[in-house]
Amino acid sequence: MAMNTDKQTRTGGAVEAAESLAPLARYFRWTDNQSSVDRFIRILTYTCVILFLIDIVWHRHTKVPGEGLWGFYAIIGFVFFCLLVVASRFLRLLTQRDVSFYAPDCVDAEEYPESGTEPLTHAQMPKDSLVSLGNQMLGREATGKEPGGASS
């Protein structure tokens, strides 16, 4: 089986066609590789340490008590982030709905028939299915029409 290296890339041992990815997902392909993620975390850590060291030497004109402390903004940011997480738990108690809040009208409350819901194999799929339409659009399956416009 020949591989088209122009249209295919190798990620994590799996060959994946470039067309199968969403356009925005292509920007995040670097997260598939563990070494790239580790490098990103290292760079982020170094950046935080450098900014903390610059904070030691940088002269600030303080307006709030305690603002002159080293790492003041990092400490305040962490404290308020933790308070936000704790506050969201209490806020959830106020806004949370019961599991059966939408019950009479929701789709999950419908009764499904016992017959006709079994999964189909590929051979059992009708020819006018979305899979066949996709295959025809990608050129993997004949469309059933001749080039002159007449159907066979």
Short mmCIF file of C-alpha atoms in Angstrom, two decimals:
data_model
loop_
_atom_site.label_atom_id
_atom_site.label_comp_id
_atom_site.label_asym_id
_atom_site.label_seq_id
_atom_site.Cartn_x
_atom_site.Cartn_y
_atom_site.Cartn_z
CA MET A 1 0.00 0.00 0.00
CA ALA A 2 1.54 3.28 -1.08
CA MET A 3 1.44 6.27 1.22
CA ASN A 4 0.92 9.77 -0.03
CA THR A 5 3.30 11.76 2.19
CA ASP A 6 1.96 15.09 0.92
CA LYS A 7 -1.52 14.55 2.36
CA GLN A 8 -0.77 12.35 5.35
CA THR A 9 1.08 12.95 8.59
CA ARG A 10 2.14 10.58 11.35
CA THR A 11 0.95 11.39 14.89
CA GLY A 12 1.46 9.05 17.81
CA GLY A 13 1.80 6.00 15.58
CA ALA A 14 -1.48 6.60 13.75
CA VAL A 15 -1.58 7.85 10.19
CA GLU A 16 -4.12 10.58 9.79
CA ALA A 17 -5.22 12.46 6.70
CA ALA A 18 -4.76 16.22 6.93
CA GLU A 19 -8.24 16.79 5.48
CA SER A 20 -9.86 14.92 8.37
CA LEU A 21 -8.87 17.62 10.87
CA ALA A 22 -10.89 20.71 11.56
CA PRO A 23 -9.06 23.87 10.47
CA LEU A 24 -8.73 25.18 14.03
CA ALA A 25 -7.49 21.78 15.29
CA ARG A 26 -4.44 21.98 13.03
CA TYR A 27 -3.01 24.72 15.24
CA PHE A 28 -3.07 22.39 18.28
CA ARG A 29 -1.41 19.35 16.73
CA TRP A 30 1.70 20.06 18.78
CA THR A 31 -0.18 18.81 21.86
CA ASP A 32 -0.13 15.27 20.41
CA ASN A 33 3.57 15.00 21.19
CA GLN A 34 4.47 14.66 24.89
CA SER A 35 7.90 16.24 24.43
CA SER A 36 6.30 19.36 22.92
CA VAL A 37 3.96 19.67 25.90
CA ASP A 38 6.87 19.20 28.32
CA ARG A 39 8.87 21.86 26.46
CA PHE A 40 5.88 24.26 26.65
CA ILE A 41 5.55 23.73 30.42
CA ARG A 42 9.31 24.26 30.87
CA ILE A 43 9.18 27.53 28.89
CA LEU A 44 6.17 28.68 30.89
CA THR A 45 7.96 27.87 34.16
CA TYR A 46 11.11 29.72 33.08
CA THR A 47 9.03 32.72 32.04
CA CYS A 48 7.31 32.82 35.44
CA VAL A 49 10.65 32.57 37.29
CA ILE A 50 12.18 35.35 35.14
CA LEU A 51 9.17 37.61 35.71
CA PHE A 52 9.37 36.92 39.45
CA LEU A 53 13.09 37.82 39.45
CA ILE A 54 12.39 41.01 37.48
CA ASP A 55 9.75 41.84 40.11
CA ILE A 56 12.51 41.81 42.76
CA VAL A 57 14.59 44.44 40.97
CA TRP A 58 11.86 46.55 39.32
CA HIS A 59 10.96 49.70 41.22
CA ARG A 60 7.21 50.21 41.53
CA HIS A 61 5.29 53.21 42.73
CA THR A 62 2.95 51.50 45.17
CA LYS A 63 -0.53 52.75 45.94
CA VAL A 64 -1.91 49.79 47.91
CA PRO A 65 -0.44 48.50 51.19
CA GLY A 66 1.57 45.35 50.56
CA GLU A 67 2.01 46.08 46.87
CA GLY A 68 5.75 46.54 47.42
CA LEU A 69 6.18 42.86 48.43
CA TRP A 70 8.02 40.58 46.04
CA GLY A 71 5.57 38.51 44.01
CA PHE A 72 2.58 40.51 45.26
CA TYR A 73 0.63 40.18 42.00
CA ALA A 74 1.33 36.44 41.72
CA ILE A 75 0.21 35.86 45.31
CA ILE A 76 -2.93 37.99 44.94
CA GLY A 77 -3.76 36.29 41.62
CA PHE A 78 -3.44 32.83 43.17
CA VAL A 79 -5.51 33.76 46.24
CA PHE A 80 -8.33 35.26 44.19
CA PHE A 81 -8.29 32.31 41.78
CA CYS A 82 -8.78 29.96 44.75
CA LEU A 83 -11.57 32.18 46.11
CA LEU A 84 -13.25 32.14 42.71
CA VAL A 85 -13.21 28.32 42.64
CA VAL A 86 -14.66 28.10 46.16
CA ALA A 87 -17.29 30.75 45.35
CA SER A 88 -18.32 28.86 42.21
CA ARG A 89 -19.17 25.83 44.35
CA PHE A 90 -21.57 27.92 46.43
CA LEU A 91 -22.96 29.61 43.33
CA ARG A 92 -23.66 26.18 41.85
CA LEU A 93 -25.88 25.39 44.84
CA LEU A 94 -27.99 28.45 44.01
CA THR A 95 -28.29 27.83 40.27
CA GLN A 96 -28.40 24.02 40.18
CA ARG A 97 -31.58 22.44 38.81
CA ASP A 98 -33.06 19.11 39.77
CA VAL A 99 -32.25 16.20 37.46
CA SER A 100 -35.89 15.94 36.39
CA PHE A 101 -36.36 19.72 35.88
CA TYR A 102 -37.01 19.35 32.13
CA ALA A 103 -38.38 15.80 32.42
CA PRO A 104 -41.81 15.99 30.78
CA ASP A 105 -40.51 17.71 27.65
CA CYS A 106 -36.91 16.50 27.36
CA VAL A 107 -35.71 14.01 24.78
CA ASP A 108 -34.28 11.67 27.42
CA ALA A 109 -37.79 11.11 28.83
CA GLU A 110 -39.02 9.60 25.55
CA GLU A 111 -39.60 5.89 25.24
CA TYR A 112 -37.56 4.29 22.49
CA PRO A 113 -38.88 1.36 20.44
CA GLU A 114 -37.27 -2.00 21.01
CA SER A 115 -37.08 -2.94 17.33
CA GLY A 116 -35.27 -1.01 14.64
CA THR A 117 -32.58 0.45 16.87
CA GLU A 118 -29.93 -2.20 16.34
CA PRO A 119 -26.65 -0.96 14.82
CA LEU A 120 -26.13 -1.81 11.15
CA THR A 121 -23.03 -3.32 9.67
CA HIS A 122 -21.40 -1.63 6.70
CA ALA A 123 -22.95 -4.14 4.28
CA GLN A 124 -26.46 -3.51 5.68
CA MET A 125 -26.34 0.28 5.18
CA PRO A 126 -28.62 1.57 2.44
CA LYS A 127 -26.96 3.04 -0.63
CA ASP A 128 -28.51 6.46 -0.05
CA SER A 129 -26.96 6.82 3.42
CA LEU A 130 -24.72 9.67 4.47
CA VAL A 131 -21.72 7.34 4.38
CA SER A 132 -22.37 6.57 0.71
CA LEU A 133 -22.86 10.27 -0.02
CA GLY A 134 -19.56 11.08 1.68
CA ASN A 135 -17.77 8.34 -0.25
CA GLN A 136 -19.22 9.65 -3.50
CA MET A 137 -18.11 13.19 -2.72
CA LEU A 138 -14.59 12.00 -1.92
CA GLY A 139 -14.47 9.92 -5.11
CA ARG A 140 -14.24 6.55 -3.35
CA GLU A 141 -17.54 5.33 -4.81
CA ALA A 142 -19.20 5.76 -8.19
CA THR A 143 -22.07 8.26 -8.25
CA GLY A 144 -24.24 6.23 -10.61
CA LYS A 145 -24.37 9.05 -13.15
CA GLU A 146 -22.58 9.10 -16.44
CA PRO A 147 -20.56 12.16 -17.47
CA GLY A 148 -23.28 13.14 -19.99
CA GLY A 149 -25.82 13.70 -17.20
CA ALA A 150 -27.90 10.55 -17.83
CA SER A 151 -28.25 8.18 -14.92
CA SER A 152 -27.67 4.46 -15.34
#
